[in-house]
Coordinates of C-alpha atoms in Angstrom, one line a residue:
M1 CA 0.2 0.1 0.3
P2 CA 1.7 3.6 -1.2
L3 CA 1.9 6.0 1.6
P4 CA -0.2 9.1 1.8
T5 CA 1.2 12.2 0.0
L6 CA 1.6 15.0 2.1
P7 CA -2.2 16.7 0.2
R8 CA -3.8 13.6 1.9
L9 CA -1.7 13.4 5.3
L10 CA -2.8 17.3 5.8
S11 CA -6.4 17.0 4.7
L12 CA -6.4 14.3 7.6
E13 CA -5.4 16.8 9.8
F14 CA -8.0 19.6 8.6
L15 CA -10.9 17.0 9.5
E16 CA -9.5 16.4 12.4
H17 CA -9.4 19.6 13.2
L18 CA -13.0 20.5 12.1
E19 CA -14.1 18.3 13.8
V20 CA -12.4 18.6 17.2
E21 CA -11.4 22.4 17.8
R22 CA -14.2 23.4 15.4
N23 CA -17.1 20.9 16.7
V24 CA -18.5 20.6 12.8
S25 CA -21.2 18.3 12.3
P26 CA -20.4 15.0 11.2
L27 CA -22.5 15.5 7.7
T28 CA -19.9 18.6 6.8
I29 CA -17.0 16.3 7.9
R30 CA -18.7 13.9 5.5
D31 CA -18.5 15.9 2.6
Y32 CA -15.2 17.5 3.1
S33 CA -13.8 14.3 3.5
L34 CA -15.6 13.7 -0.1
Y35 CA -14.4 17.4 -1.7
L36 CA -10.8 16.7 -0.5
R37 CA -10.4 13.6 -1.6
R38 CA -11.7 14.7 -5.0
F39 CA -8.9 17.4 -5.1
C40 CA -6.5 15.0 -3.6
E41 CA -6.9 11.9 -6.6
W42 CA -7.6 15.1 -9.2
F43 CA -4.4 16.5 -7.6
E44 CA -1.9 14.1 -7.9
A45 CA -3.3 12.3 -11.1
D46 CA -1.7 16.3 -12.9
G47 CA 1.5 14.8 -11.6
H48 CA 1.8 17.1 -7.7
K49 CA 2.7 15.7 -4.5
D50 CA 2.6 18.9 -2.4
V51 CA 0.5 21.5 -1.8
T52 CA 2.5 24.3 -1.7
E53 CA 2.8 23.5 -5.8
L54 CA -1.3 24.9 -5.9
D55 CA -1.3 28.4 -7.3
I56 CA -3.8 30.3 -9.2
H57 CA -3.4 28.4 -12.6
L58 CA -3.4 24.7 -11.0
L59 CA -6.8 26.0 -9.1
K60 CA -8.8 27.3 -12.4
K61 CA -7.2 23.9 -14.1
Y62 CA -9.5 22.1 -11.2
R63 CA -12.4 23.9 -11.6
V64 CA -12.2 23.1 -15.2
Y65 CA -12.4 19.2 -13.5
L66 CA -15.1 19.6 -11.4
S67 CA -16.6 21.4 -14.7
R68 CA -16.9 18.9 -16.5
H69 CA -16.7 15.6 -13.8
I70 CA -19.4 12.7 -14.7
D71 CA -19.6 10.2 -11.9
E72 CA -19.7 6.7 -12.7
L73 CA -23.4 7.2 -13.1
G74 CA -22.9 9.7 -15.6
R75 CA -24.3 12.2 -13.9
S76 CA -22.2 15.9 -13.4
L77 CA -21.8 18.4 -10.9
S78 CA -24.3 21.2 -10.1
L79 CA -22.8 24.5 -10.3
S80 CA -23.9 24.3 -6.3
T81 CA -21.5 21.4 -5.5
Q82 CA -18.9 22.8 -7.4
S83 CA -18.8 25.7 -5.2
Y84 CA -18.9 23.5 -2.0
H85 CA -15.5 22.0 -3.4
I86 CA -14.6 25.0 -4.1
I87 CA -15.1 26.4 -0.3
C88 CA -14.1 23.2 1.1
L89 CA -10.5 23.8 -0.1
R90 CA -10.5 27.5 0.4
S91 CA -11.3 26.7 3.9
F92 CA -8.4 23.6 3.7
L93 CA -6.3 27.0 2.6
K94 CA -7.5 28.8 4.9
W95 CA -6.3 26.3 7.8
L96 CA -2.8 25.8 5.9
V97 CA -2.3 29.4 6.4
K98 CA -3.4 29.1 10.3
N99 CA -0.2 26.7 10.2
D100 CA 2.1 28.6 8.5
M101 CA 2.0 26.9 5.3
P102 CA 3.0 28.6 2.4
V103 CA 0.2 27.9 0.2
L104 CA -2.1 29.5 -2.3
H105 CA -3.8 32.3 -0.1
P106 CA -8.0 31.3 0.1
E107 CA -8.8 35.2 -0.5
K108 CA -7.8 34.6 -4.0
V109 CA -9.6 31.9 -4.7
D110 CA -13.4 33.2 -5.9
L111 CA -16.3 30.9 -6.0
P112 CA -18.2 30.4 -8.8
K113 CA -21.0 32.4 -9.3
P114 CA -24.9 31.0 -8.0
E115 CA -27.1 29.2 -10.4
P116 CA -29.9 31.9 -9.7
Q117 CA -32.7 30.5 -7.6
T118 CA -36.7 30.7 -8.1
M119 CA -39.0 31.0 -5.0
K120 CA -42.2 29.2 -5.4
F121 CA -45.2 30.6 -3.4
L122 CA -48.4 29.4 -2.6
D123 CA -51.8 31.2 -3.6
T124 CA -54.2 31.8 -1.2
D125 CA -56.4 28.8 -2.4
Q126 CA -53.0 26.6 -2.1
M127 CA -52.7 28.5 1.9
S128 CA -55.8 27.8 2.7
R129 CA -56.2 23.9 1.3
L130 CA -53.1 23.2 3.7
L131 CA -54.1 24.6 6.9
S132 CA -58.0 22.7 7.2
Q133 CA -55.8 20.0 6.7
P134 CA -54.6 19.3 10.5
R135 CA -58.1 17.5 12.3
L136 CA -58.6 20.0 15.1
S137 CA -60.8 16.9 17.2
S138 CA -57.2 15.7 18.7
K139 CA -54.3 17.4 20.5
T140 CA -52.0 16.4 17.5
G141 CA -53.7 18.6 15.1
Y142 CA -53.9 21.2 17.3
R143 CA -50.3 20.8 17.1
D144 CA -49.5 20.6 13.6
R145 CA -51.7 23.5 12.9
A146 CA -49.8 25.4 15.7
M147 CA -47.0 24.3 13.5
L148 CA -47.9 25.0 10.6
E149 CA -49.1 29.0 11.6
V150 CA -46.1 29.1 13.2
L151 CA -43.5 27.8 9.4
F152 CA -45.6 30.2 7.4
S153 CA -45.9 33.7 9.9
T154 CA -42.0 33.9 10.9
G155 CA -40.2 32.6 7.9
L156 CA -38.6 29.8 10.0
R157 CA -37.2 26.5 8.0
V158 CA -38.6 23.6 8.8
S159 CA -35.1 22.3 10.3
E160 CA -35.5 25.6 12.9
L161 CA -39.4 24.6 13.1
V162 CA -38.9 20.8 14.3
S163 CA -36.3 21.6 16.5
L164 CA -38.4 24.4 18.6
N165 CA -39.4 23.0 22.4

């Protein structure tokens, strides 16, 4: 089994830093692990072994790689997923700079322009139908109705709503 390269070793230390010192969620660590592994595989396949070799030109090559990447199921990466890869790489570079590594400065790493998101709204009839769904003949019906009213009157995310006590 080949020895891990410097970028791989450093990325493992970075993930441990996120877990222990920054208390990042396990899902974020899982995603960052995937993004860094993909970067390291590309970096090594491009003939590089030292993360200090990363410059703005290599970064552009990596971004082209991400934009053209096709997974084993024939899917390409969405623009937002490409952005997550770059956000992760920028965070990794920031950590390397904090640890006195002579690497590309993270402020030189620009994020892709985000895809425009269109918001969908319920019309009055749809809103009325939704609010009339909970059966007010039970406690859970009153709870569900209250949750829907709080959700729509405050603009909370569903995850924020369900975390309320």
